[in-house]
Amino acid sequence: MSVDYTDADRQVYECELKAFLPEKVFDAHVHVFDASCMVQGHSFPSRHVYQKVGGVFTLEQCFEWAAALLPEQKFSLNCFGQPSCDTDLEKAADYSGRIADNRRCFAMALVSPHDSAEAVIRRVERNRLIGYKPYLDFVDWKAKRDITIHDMLPAAQMEAADERGLAITLHIPRPGRLADPVNQAQMVELCQRYPRTQIIFAHIGRAYYLSNATGFLDGIAACPNAYVDTAMVNHEGVLEYAFRNFPKDRILFGSDAPIAFLRGKSVEINNQYAYLMAEDYAIGTSIYDADHAVTFTTFFYEQLRGIKLAAERAGLSRDDIENLFFYNAYRLFQAVAARNYGLGKEQDGGNAREG
């Protein structure tokens, strides 16, 4: 499918985002995969979000979308496959290894708690990947609401990551998300027990509405190896809270592409959140505008709008914004790659800006 980009989207970029965005953007949270990554005979249901992009999202597709949405930015990324039981984890890692150069494109392996630590490390090292991404769907022995972080990341896998100083992107489980007391305890415990592992809590701990974030970042903020990414968070209040209460050099821009290329916006409703959708795809708690009463842009642009407003309210400097959008992520992932594979620094990257 070709890129779904309109004149109205272009107006959002030109009038609202162009002057705000820095020259370089690093997206730390992108799902990239081709047909070889999926198990034999797999196909996505008709309303699955990946039908938006034709059932696959290759690196070439990602760059095509980035060129449309960010026409004046240099785009880099960290990616991983589609985390589901329909993915062949070995083949997904092999695809990631083929596309990753550890300069413009970094990549992580998907891992299941059923994988031995030895299998995980072989998957990572043969493809020169910078870490891994677990997912709650791979925990198949208990109800989803009861899954814990420790179920998703067995101690042996964490010890192997810590020994090598790898990075992990973690989508935390449980209905309470960031505010859940079990999650709160285990997030800090994970960081403290494995201090050489760089742990990225995706979606700001899945805190898409303000009461779910307020007061719940302090524990991981005190852990120097804890990071958050902003993937799919467009709530300016949540973003502002993070900018004021979490170390700014450990906040990474992420989008959750290609989901972020759907047309919609996440909204807070009575201490909950829902996705208002222009397109009838199945995505979390969604409300579909079947009558097309509203004109939507993409979740991607709504995230950038939220970041812009939150940055203004929190008083972020221009250097802070450049770090958020590029240098924080580049510095983190390049250091992991250099530590494990001896790569030199990319000339166009370099050290983080001092804000």
PDB file of N, CA, C and O in Angstrom, residues 148-216:
ATOM      1  N   THR A 148       3.232 -10.990  35.252  1.00  0.00           N
ATOM      2  CA  THR A 148       4.166 -10.046  35.852  1.00  0.00           C
ATOM      3  C   THR A 148       5.378  -9.849  34.940  1.00  0.00           C
ATOM      4  O   THR A 148       5.634 -10.641  34.017  1.00  0.00           O
ATOM      5  N   ILE A 149       6.136  -8.812  35.241  1.00  0.00           N
ATOM      6  CA  ILE A 149       7.368  -8.546  34.492  1.00  0.00           C
ATOM      7  C   ILE A 149       8.326  -9.725  34.599  1.00  0.00           C
ATOM      8  O   ILE A 149       8.966 -10.113  33.614  1.00  0.00           O
ATOM      9  N   HIS A 150       8.410 -10.309  35.786  1.00  0.00           N
ATOM     10  CA  HIS A 150       9.328 -11.444  35.961  1.00  0.00           C
ATOM     11  C   HIS A 150       8.890 -12.657  35.143  1.00  0.00           C
ATOM     12  O   HIS A 150       9.742 -13.473  34.748  1.00  0.00           O
ATOM     13  N   ASP A 151       7.587 -12.817  34.881  1.00  0.00           N
ATOM     14  CA  ASP A 151       7.133 -13.879  33.979  1.00  0.00           C
ATOM     15  C   ASP A 151       7.658 -13.639  32.568  1.00  0.00           C
ATOM     16  O   ASP A 151       8.028 -14.578  31.858  1.00  0.00           O
ATOM     17  N   MET A 152       7.669 -12.391  32.148  1.00  0.00           N
ATOM     18  CA  MET A 152       8.069 -12.046  30.787  1.00  0.00           C
ATOM     19  C   MET A 152       9.576 -12.151  30.583  1.00  0.00           C
ATOM     20  O   MET A 152      10.036 -12.436  29.475  1.00  0.00           O
ATOM     21  N   LEU A 153      10.341 -11.893  31.634  1.00  0.00           N
ATOM     22  CA  LEU A 153      11.802 -11.831  31.532  1.00  0.00           C
ATOM     23  C   LEU A 153      12.430 -12.732  32.591  1.00  0.00           C
ATOM     24  O   LEU A 153      12.735 -12.287  33.703  1.00  0.00           O
ATOM     25  N   PRO A 154      12.638 -14.004  32.275  1.00  0.00           N
ATOM     26  CA  PRO A 154      13.251 -14.915  33.241  1.00  0.00           C
ATOM     27  C   PRO A 154      14.640 -14.427  33.667  1.00  0.00           C
ATOM     28  O   PRO A 154      15.338 -13.728  32.915  1.00  0.00           O
ATOM     29  N   ALA A 155      15.030 -14.825  34.870  1.00  0.00           N
ATOM     30  CA  ALA A 155      16.303 -14.367  35.428  1.00  0.00           C
ATOM     31  C   ALA A 155      17.483 -14.725  34.530  1.00  0.00           C
ATOM     32  O   ALA A 155      18.411 -13.930  34.373  1.00  0.00           O
ATOM     33  N   ALA A 156      17.461 -15.908  33.922  1.00  0.00           N
ATOM     34  CA  ALA A 156      18.594 -16.317  33.082  1.00  0.00           C
ATOM     35  C   ALA A 156      18.749 -15.398  31.878  1.00  0.00           C
ATOM     36  O   ALA A 156      19.869 -15.042  31.481  1.00  0.00           O
ATOM     37  N   GLN A 157      17.632 -14.976  31.271  1.00  0.00           N
ATOM     38  CA  GLN A 157      17.698 -14.036  30.153  1.00  0.00           C
ATOM     39  C   GLN A 157      18.235 -12.686  30.615  1.00  0.00           C
ATOM     40  O   GLN A 157      19.029 -12.045  29.917  1.00  0.00           O
ATOM     41  N   MET A 158      17.799 -12.238  31.785  1.00  0.00           N
ATOM     42  CA  MET A 158      18.264 -10.953  32.301  1.00  0.00           C
ATOM     43  C   MET A 158      19.751 -11.001  32.649  1.00  0.00           C
ATOM     44  O   MET A 158      20.482 -10.030  32.412  1.00  0.00           O
ATOM     45  N   GLU A 159      20.196 -12.094  33.203  1.00  0.00           N
ATOM     46  CA  GLU A 159      21.627 -12.217  33.541  1.00  0.00           C
ATOM     47  C   GLU A 159      22.481 -12.162  32.279  1.00  0.00           C
ATOM     48  O   GLU A 159      23.556 -11.537  32.268  1.00  0.00           O
ATOM     49  N   ALA A 160      22.012 -12.802  31.213  1.00  0.00           N
ATOM     50  CA  ALA A 160      22.754 -12.775  29.950  1.00  0.00           C
ATOM     51  C   ALA A 160      22.785 -11.358  29.374  1.00  0.00           C
ATOM     52  O   ALA A 160      23.821 -10.915  28.850  1.00  0.00           O
ATOM     53  N   ALA A 161      21.667 -10.636  29.461  1.00  0.00           N
ATOM     54  CA  ALA A 161      21.634  -9.256  28.983  1.00  0.00           C
ATOM     55  C   ALA A 161      22.555  -8.377  29.810  1.00  0.00           C
ATOM     56  O   ALA A 161      23.268  -7.516  29.267  1.00  0.00           O
ATOM     57  N   ASP A 162      22.557  -8.587  31.114  1.00  0.00           N
ATOM     58  CA  ASP A 162      23.357  -7.753  32.005  1.00  0.00           C
ATOM     59  C   ASP A 162      24.843  -7.977  31.779  1.00  0.00           C
ATOM     60  O   ASP A 162      25.639  -7.026  31.797  1.00  0.00           O
ATOM     61  N   GLU A 163      25.216  -9.211  31.539  1.00  0.00           N
ATOM     62  CA  GLU A 163      26.626  -9.527  31.291  1.00  0.00           C
ATOM     63  C   GLU A 163      27.154  -8.775  30.081  1.00  0.00           C
ATOM     64  O   GLU A 163      28.317  -8.357  30.048  1.00  0.00           O
ATOM     65  N   ARG A 164      26.298  -8.566  29.093  1.00  0.00           N
ATOM     66  CA  ARG A 164      26.714  -7.930  27.834  1.00  0.00           C
ATOM     67  C   ARG A 164      26.328  -6.459  27.746  1.00  0.00           C
ATOM     68  O   ARG A 164      26.655  -5.798  26.776  1.00  0.00           O
ATOM     69  N   GLY A 165      25.622  -5.969  28.729  1.00  0.00           N
ATOM     70  CA  GLY A 165      25.185  -4.581  28.693  1.00  0.00           C
ATOM     71  C   GLY A 165      24.219  -4.290  27.558  1.00  0.00           C
ATOM     72  O   GLY A 165      24.304  -3.241  26.909  1.00  0.00           O
ATOM     73  N   LEU A 166      23.266  -5.203  27.332  1.00  0.00           N
ATOM     74  CA  LEU A 166      22.318  -5.040  26.238  1.00  0.00           C
ATOM     75  C   LEU A 166      21.179  -4.096  26.636  1.00  0.00           C
ATOM     76  O   LEU A 166      21.055  -3.711  27.796  1.00  0.00           O
ATOM     77  N   ALA A 167      20.364  -3.749  25.678  1.00  0.00           N
ATOM     78  CA  ALA A 167      19.168  -2.932  25.909  1.00  0.00           C
ATOM     79  C   ALA A 167      17.927  -3.808  25.787  1.00  0.00           C
ATOM     80  O   ALA A 167      17.892  -4.752  24.986  1.00  0.00           O
ATOM     81  N   ILE A 168      16.911  -3.491  26.579  1.00  0.00           N
ATOM     82  CA  ILE A 168      15.634  -4.199  26.536  1.00  0.00           C
ATOM     83  C   ILE A 168      14.519  -3.166  26.463  1.00  0.00           C
ATOM     84  O   ILE A 168      14.501  -2.205  27.232  1.00  0.00           O
ATOM     85  N   THR A 169      13.605  -3.358  25.515  1.00  0.00           N
ATOM     86  CA  THR A 169      12.399  -2.537  25.449  1.00  0.00           C
ATOM     87  C   THR A 169      11.254  -3.346  26.042  1.00  0.00           C
ATOM     88  O   THR A 169      10.931  -4.434  25.546  1.00  0.00           O
ATOM     89  N   LEU A 170      10.659  -2.831  27.113  1.00  0.00           N
ATOM     90  CA  LEU A 170       9.682  -3.586  27.890  1.00  0.00           C
ATOM     91  C   LEU A 170       8.323  -2.904  27.890  1.00  0.00           C
ATOM     92  O   LEU A 170       8.174  -1.776  28.369  1.00  0.00           O
ATOM     93  N   HIS A 171       7.334  -3.596  27.343  1.00  0.00           N
ATOM     94  CA  HIS A 171       5.923  -3.199  27.389  1.00  0.00           C
ATOM     95  C   HIS A 171       5.362  -3.853  28.647  1.00  0.00           C
ATOM     96  O   HIS A 171       5.120  -5.058  28.667  1.00  0.00           O
ATOM     97  N   ILE A 172       5.195  -3.077  29.719  1.00  0.00           N
ATOM     98  CA  ILE A 172       4.836  -3.688  30.994  1.00  0.00           C
ATOM     99  C   ILE A 172       3.418  -4.253  30.946  1.00  0.00           C
ATOM    100  O   ILE A 172       2.565  -3.766  30.209  1.00  0.00           O
ATOM    101  N   PRO A 173       3.144  -5.291  31.756  1.00  0.00           N
ATOM    102  CA  PRO A 173       1.840  -5.948  31.735  1.00  0.00           C
ATOM    103  C   PRO A 173       0.883  -5.338  32.762  1.00  0.00           C
ATOM    104  O   PRO A 173       1.142  -4.274  33.321  1.00  0.00           O
ATOM    105  N   ARG A 174      -0.241  -6.024  32.991  1.00  0.00           N
ATOM    106  CA  ARG A 174      -1.197  -5.777  34.073  1.00  0.00           C
ATOM    107  C   ARG A 174      -2.112  -4.584  33.777  1.00  0.00           C
ATOM    108  O   ARG A 174      -1.680  -3.578  33.202  1.00  0.00           O
ATOM    109  N   PRO A 175      -3.386  -4.715  34.160  1.00  0.00           N
ATOM    110  CA  PRO A 175      -4.361  -3.656  33.852  1.00  0.00           C
ATOM    111  C   PRO A 175      -4.008  -2.296  34.437  1.00  0.00           C
ATOM    112  O   PRO A 175      -4.337  -1.259  33.840  1.00  0.00           O
ATOM    113  N   GLY A 176      -3.341  -2.263  35.614  1.00  0.00           N
ATOM    114  CA  GLY A 176      -2.991  -0.995  36.228  1.00  0.00           C
ATOM    115  C   GLY A 176      -1.799  -0.303  35.615  1.00  0.00           C
ATOM    116  O   GLY A 176      -1.496   0.847  35.949  1.00  0.00           O
ATOM    117  N   ARG A 177      -1.047  -1.026  34.773  1.00  0.00           N
ATOM    118  CA  ARG A 177       0.079  -0.453  34.033  1.00  0.00           C
ATOM    119  C   ARG A 177       1.088   0.203  34.974  1.00  0.00           C
ATOM    120  O   ARG A 177       1.512  -0.390  35.955  1.00  0.00           O
ATOM    121  N   LEU A 178       1.472   1.444  34.693  1.00  0.00           N
ATOM    122  CA  LEU A 178       2.511   2.106  35.477  1.00  0.00           C
ATOM    123  C   LEU A 178       2.123   2.236  36.945  1.00  0.00           C
ATOM    124  O   LEU A 178       2.973   2.192  37.835  1.00  0.00           O
ATOM    125  N   ALA A 179       0.839   2.402  37.236  1.00  0.00           N
ATOM    126  CA  ALA A 179       0.384   2.606  38.605  1.00  0.00           C
ATOM    127  C   ALA A 179       0.256   1.303  39.400  1.00  0.00           C
ATOM    128  O   ALA A 179       0.045   1.350  40.610  1.00  0.00           O
ATOM    129  N   ASP A 180       0.368   0.165  38.750  1.00  0.00           N
ATOM    130  CA  ASP A 180       0.193  -1.113  39.433  1.00  0.00           C
ATOM    131  C   ASP A 180       1.324  -1.334  40.450  1.00  0.00           C
ATOM    132  O   ASP A 180       2.499  -1.242  40.093  1.00  0.00           O
ATOM    133  N   PRO A 181       1.025  -1.642  41.707  1.00  0.00           N
ATOM    134  CA  PRO A 181       2.086  -1.783  42.713  1.00  0.00           C
ATOM    135  C   PRO A 181       3.045  -2.937  42.434  1.00  0.00           C
ATOM    136  O   PRO A 181       4.233  -2.853  42.770  1.00  0.00           O
ATOM    137  N   VAL A 182       2.561  -4.018  41.830  1.00  0.00           N
ATOM    138  CA  VAL A 182       3.460  -5.119  41.472  1.00  0.00           C
ATOM    139  C   VAL A 182       4.432  -4.655  40.392  1.00  0.00           C
ATOM    140  O   VAL A 182       5.646  -4.904  40.471  1.00  0.00           O
ATOM    141  N   ASN A 183       3.908  -3.970  39.379  1.00  0.00           N
ATOM    142  CA  ASN A 183       4.788  -3.413  38.353  1.00  0.00           C
ATOM    143  C   ASN A 183       5.784  -2.425  38.949  1.00  0.00           C
ATOM    144  O   ASN A 183       6.979  -2.451  38.621  1.00  0.00           O
ATOM    145  N   GLN A 184       5.314  -1.541  39.804  1.00  0.00           N
ATOM    146  CA  GLN A 184       6.184  -0.543  40.412  1.00  0.00           C
ATOM    147  C   GLN A 184       7.371  -1.210  41.105  1.00  0.00           C
ATOM    148  O   GLN A 184       8.527  -0.811  40.917  1.00  0.00           O
ATOM    149  N   ALA A 185       7.096  -2.224  41.885  1.00  0.00           N
ATOM    150  CA  ALA A 185       8.163  -2.910  42.608  1.00  0.00           C
ATOM    151  C   ALA A 185       9.100  -3.643  41.660  1.00  0.00           C
ATOM    152  O   ALA A 185      10.334  -3.580  41.800  1.00  0.00           O
ATOM    153  N   GLN A 186       8.531  -4.344  40.682  1.00  0.00           N
ATOM    154  CA  GLN A 186       9.371  -5.161  39.800  1.00  0.00           C
ATOM    155  C   GLN A 186      10.163  -4.322  38.811  1.00  0.00           C
ATOM    156  O   GLN A 186      11.269  -4.715  38.410  1.00  0.00           O
ATOM    157  N   MET A 187       9.647  -3.167  38.396  1.00  0.00           N
ATOM    158  CA  MET A 187      10.411  -2.287  37.508  1.00  0.00           C
ATOM    159  C   MET A 187      11.690  -1.825  38.192  1.00  0.00           C
ATOM    160  O   MET A 187      12.781  -1.876  37.603  1.00  0.00           O
ATOM    161  N   VAL A 188      11.575  -1.384  39.425  1.00  0.00           N
ATOM    162  CA  VAL A 188      12.756  -0.931  40.164  1.00  0.00           C
ATOM    163  C   VAL A 188      13.682  -2.105  40.453  1.00  0.00           C
ATOM    164  O   VAL A 188      14.914  -1.997  40.307  1.00  0.00           O
ATOM    165  N   GLU A 189      13.108  -3.228  40.855  1.00  0.00           N
ATOM    166  CA  GLU A 189      13.918  -4.411  41.146  1.00  0.00           C
ATOM    167  C   GLU A 189      14.720  -4.845  39.924  1.00  0.00           C
ATOM    168  O   GLU A 189      15.908  -5.184  40.025  1.00  0.00           O
ATOM    169  N   LEU A 190      14.093  -4.832  38.753  1.00  0.00           N
ATOM    170  CA  LEU A 190      14.770  -5.226  37.521  1.00  0.00           C
ATOM    171  C   LEU A 190      15.969  -4.315  37.258  1.00  0.00           C
ATOM    172  O   LEU A 190      17.063  -4.787  36.931  1.00  0.00           O
ATOM    173  N   CYS A 191      15.749  -3.019  37.387  1.00  0.00           N
ATOM    174  CA  CYS A 191      16.834  -2.063  37.134  1.00  0.00           C
ATOM    175  C   CYS A 191      17.971  -2.228  38.147  1.00  0.00           C
ATOM    176  O   CYS A 191      19.151  -2.154  37.785  1.00  0.00           O
ATOM    177  N   GLN A 192      17.634  -2.426  39.388  1.00  0.00           N
ATOM    178  CA  GLN A 192      18.666  -2.518  40.425  1.00  0.00           C
ATOM    179  C   GLN A 192      19.413  -3.838  40.381  1.00  0.00           C
ATOM    180  O   GLN A 192      20.623  -3.877  40.624  1.00  0.00           O
ATOM    181  N   ARG A 193      18.713  -4.926  40.067  1.00  0.00           N
ATOM    182  CA  ARG A 193      19.360  -6.237  40.043  1.00  0.00           C
ATOM    183  C   ARG A 193      20.261  -6.384  38.822  1.00  0.00           C
ATOM    184  O   ARG A 193      21.261  -7.117  38.876  1.00  0.00           O
ATOM    185  N   TYR A 194      19.933  -5.692  37.727  1.00  0.00           N
ATOM    186  CA  TYR A 194      20.696  -5.821  36.476  1.00  0.00           C
ATOM    187  C   TYR A 194      21.157  -4.437  36.028  1.00  0.00           C
ATOM    188  O   TYR A 194      20.659  -3.891  35.033  1.00  0.00           O
ATOM    189  N   PRO A 195      22.120  -3.854  36.713  1.00  0.00           N
ATOM    190  CA  PRO A 195      22.466  -2.435  36.489  1.00  0.00           C
ATOM    191  C   PRO A 195      23.156  -2.155  35.167  1.00  0.00           C
ATOM    192  O   PRO A 195      23.193  -0.998  34.735  1.00  0.00           O
ATOM    193  N   ARG A 196      23.706  -3.187  34.497  1.00  0.00           N
ATOM    194  CA  ARG A 196      24.364  -2.956  33.210  1.00  0.00           C
ATOM    195  C   ARG A 196      23.394  -3.087  32.035  1.00  0.00           C
ATOM    196  O   ARG A 196      23.742  -2.772  30.904  1.00  0.00           O
ATOM    197  N   THR A 197      22.188  -3.555  32.310  1.00  0.00           N
ATOM    198  CA  THR A 197      21.161  -3.645  31.269  1.00  0.00           C
ATOM    199  C   THR A 197      20.428  -2.313  31.159  1.00  0.00           C
ATOM    200  O   THR A 197      20.024  -1.737  32.161  1.00  0.00           O
ATOM    201  N   GLN A 198      20.295  -1.827  29.941  1.00  0.00           N
ATOM    202  CA  GLN A 198      19.596  -0.564  29.705  1.00  0.00           C
ATOM    203  C   GLN A 198      18.133  -0.900  29.421  1.00  0.00           C
ATOM    204  O   GLN A 198      17.819  -1.503  28.394  1.00  0.00           O
ATOM    205  N   ILE A 199      17.248  -0.527  30.334  1.00  0.00           N
ATOM    206  CA  ILE A 199      15.853  -0.970  30.271  1.00  0.00           C
ATOM    207  C   ILE A 199      14.961   0.200  29.867  1.00  0.00           C
ATOM    208  O   ILE A 199      14.889   1.212  30.572  1.00  0.00           O
ATOM    209  N   ILE A 200      14.300   0.051  28.727  1.00  0.00           N
ATOM    210  CA  ILE A 200      13.439   1.097  28.179  1.00  0.00           C
ATOM    211  C   ILE A 200      11.995   0.699  28.436  1.00  0.00           C
ATOM    212  O   ILE A 200      11.504  -0.304  27.898  1.00  0.00           O
ATOM    213  N   PHE A 201      11.308   1.465  29.267  1.00  0.00           N
ATOM    214  CA  PHE A 201       9.903   1.200  29.552  1.00  0.00           C
ATOM    215  C   PHE A 201       9.066   1.895  28.484  1.00  0.00           C
ATOM    216  O   PHE A 201       8.973   3.127  28.437  1.00  0.00           O
ATOM    217  N   ALA A 202       8.484   1.074  27.619  1.00  0.00           N
ATOM    218  CA  ALA A 202       7.780   1.589  26.448  1.00  0.00           C
ATOM    219  C   ALA A 202       6.512   2.330  26.850  1.00  0.00           C
ATOM    220  O   ALA A 202       5.874   2.027  27.867  1.00  0.00           O
ATOM    221  N   HIS A 203       6.144   3.314  26.035  1.00  0.00           N
ATOM    222  CA  HIS A 203       4.890   4.061  26.190  1.00  0.00           C
ATOM    223  C   HIS A 203       4.831   4.785  27.542  1.00  0.00           C
ATOM    224  O   HIS A 203       3.745   4.952  28.113  1.00  0.00           O
ATOM    225  N   ILE A 204       5.980   5.220  28.059  1.00  0.00           N
ATOM    226  CA  ILE A 204       6.058   5.817  29.397  1.00  0.00           C
ATOM    227  C   ILE A 204       5.325   4.915  30.396  1.00  0.00           C
ATOM    228  O   ILE A 204       4.481   5.345  31.187  1.00  0.00           O
ATOM    229  N   GLY A 205       5.650   3.617  30.321  1.00  0.00           N
ATOM    230  CA  GLY A 205       4.986   2.662  31.198  1.00  0.00           C
ATOM    231  C   GLY A 205       3.519   2.466  30.877  1.00  0.00           C
ATOM    232  O   GLY A 205       2.724   2.122  31.757  1.00  0.00           O
ATOM    233  N   ARG A 206       3.135   2.685  29.612  1.00  0.00           N
ATOM    234  CA  ARG A 206       1.746   2.554  29.155  1.00  0.00           C
ATOM    235  C   ARG A 206       0.831   3.521  29.896  1.00  0.00           C
ATOM    236  O   ARG A 206      -0.341   3.228  30.132  1.00  0.00           O
ATOM    237  N   ALA A 207       1.358   4.699  30.220  1.00  0.00           N
ATOM    238  CA  ALA A 207       0.570   5.711  30.934  1.00  0.00           C
ATOM    239  C   ALA A 207      -0.014   6.685  29.931  1.00  0.00           C
ATOM    240  O   ALA A 207       0.571   7.722  29.632  1.00  0.00           O
ATOM    241  N   TYR A 208      -1.181   6.377  29.418  1.00  0.00           N
ATOM    242  CA  TYR A 208      -1.795   7.191  28.374  1.00  0.00           C
ATOM    243  C   TYR A 208      -2.742   8.252  28.922  1.00  0.00           C
ATOM    244  O   TYR A 208      -3.303   9.034  28.153  1.00  0.00           O
ATOM    245  N   TYR A 209      -2.984   8.258  30.237  1.00  0.00           N
ATOM    246  CA  TYR A 209      -3.814   9.281  30.852  1.00  0.00           C
ATOM    247  C   TYR A 209      -3.140   9.719  32.149  1.00  0.00           C
ATOM    248  O   TYR A 209      -2.352   8.982  32.754  1.00  0.00           O
ATOM    249  N   LEU A 210      -3.433  10.945  32.588  1.00  0.00           N
ATOM    250  CA  LEU A 210      -2.578  11.618  33.555  1.00  0.00           C
ATOM    251  C   LEU A 210      -2.555  10.945  34.922  1.00  0.00           C
ATOM    252  O   LEU A 210      -1.489  10.808  35.529  1.00  0.00           O
ATOM    253  N   SER A 211      -3.691  10.519  35.434  1.00  0.00           N
ATOM    254  CA  SER A 211      -3.694   9.926  36.769  1.00  0.00           C
ATOM    255  C   SER A 211      -2.905   8.625  36.820  1.00  0.00           C
ATOM    256  O   SER A 211      -2.467   8.201  37.888  1.00  0.00           O
ATOM    257  N   ASN A 212      -2.701   7.992  35.668  1.00  0.00           N
ATOM    258  CA  ASN A 212      -1.921   6.753  35.611  1.00  0.00           C
ATOM    259  C   ASN A 212      -0.424   7.013  35.650  1.00  0.00           C
ATOM    260  O   ASN A 212       0.364   6.105  35.889  1.00  0.00           O
ATOM    261  N   ALA A 213      -0.040   8.279  35.430  1.00  0.00           N
ATOM    262  CA  ALA A 213       1.384   8.638  35.442  1.00  0.00           C
ATOM    263  C   ALA A 213       1.786   9.392  36.703  1.00  0.00           C
ATOM    264  O   ALA A 213       2.905   9.209  37.210  1.00  0.00           O
ATOM    265  N   THR A 214       0.903  10.219  37.225  1.00  0.00           N
ATOM    266  CA  THR A 214       1.260  11.139  38.300  1.00  0.00           C
ATOM    267  C   THR A 214       1.703  10.386  39.553  1.00  0.00           C
ATOM    268  O   THR A 214       0.939   9.590  40.112  1.00  0.00           O
ATOM    269  N   GLY A 215       2.935  10.627  39.960  1.00  0.00           N
ATOM    270  CA  GLY A 215       3.479  10.013  41.157  1.00  0.00           C
ATOM    271  C   GLY A 215       4.113   8.656  40.951  1.00  0.00           C
ATOM    272  O   GLY A 215       4.621   8.059  41.916  1.00  0.00           O
ATOM    273  N   PHE A 216       4.141   8.150  39.723  1.00  0.00           N
ATOM    274  CA  PHE A 216       4.574   6.777  39.506  1.00  0.00           C
ATOM    275  C   PHE A 216       5.871   6.640  38.699  1.00  0.00           C
ATOM    276  O   PHE A 216       6.236   5.535  38.311  1.00  0.00           O
TER     277      PHE A 216
END
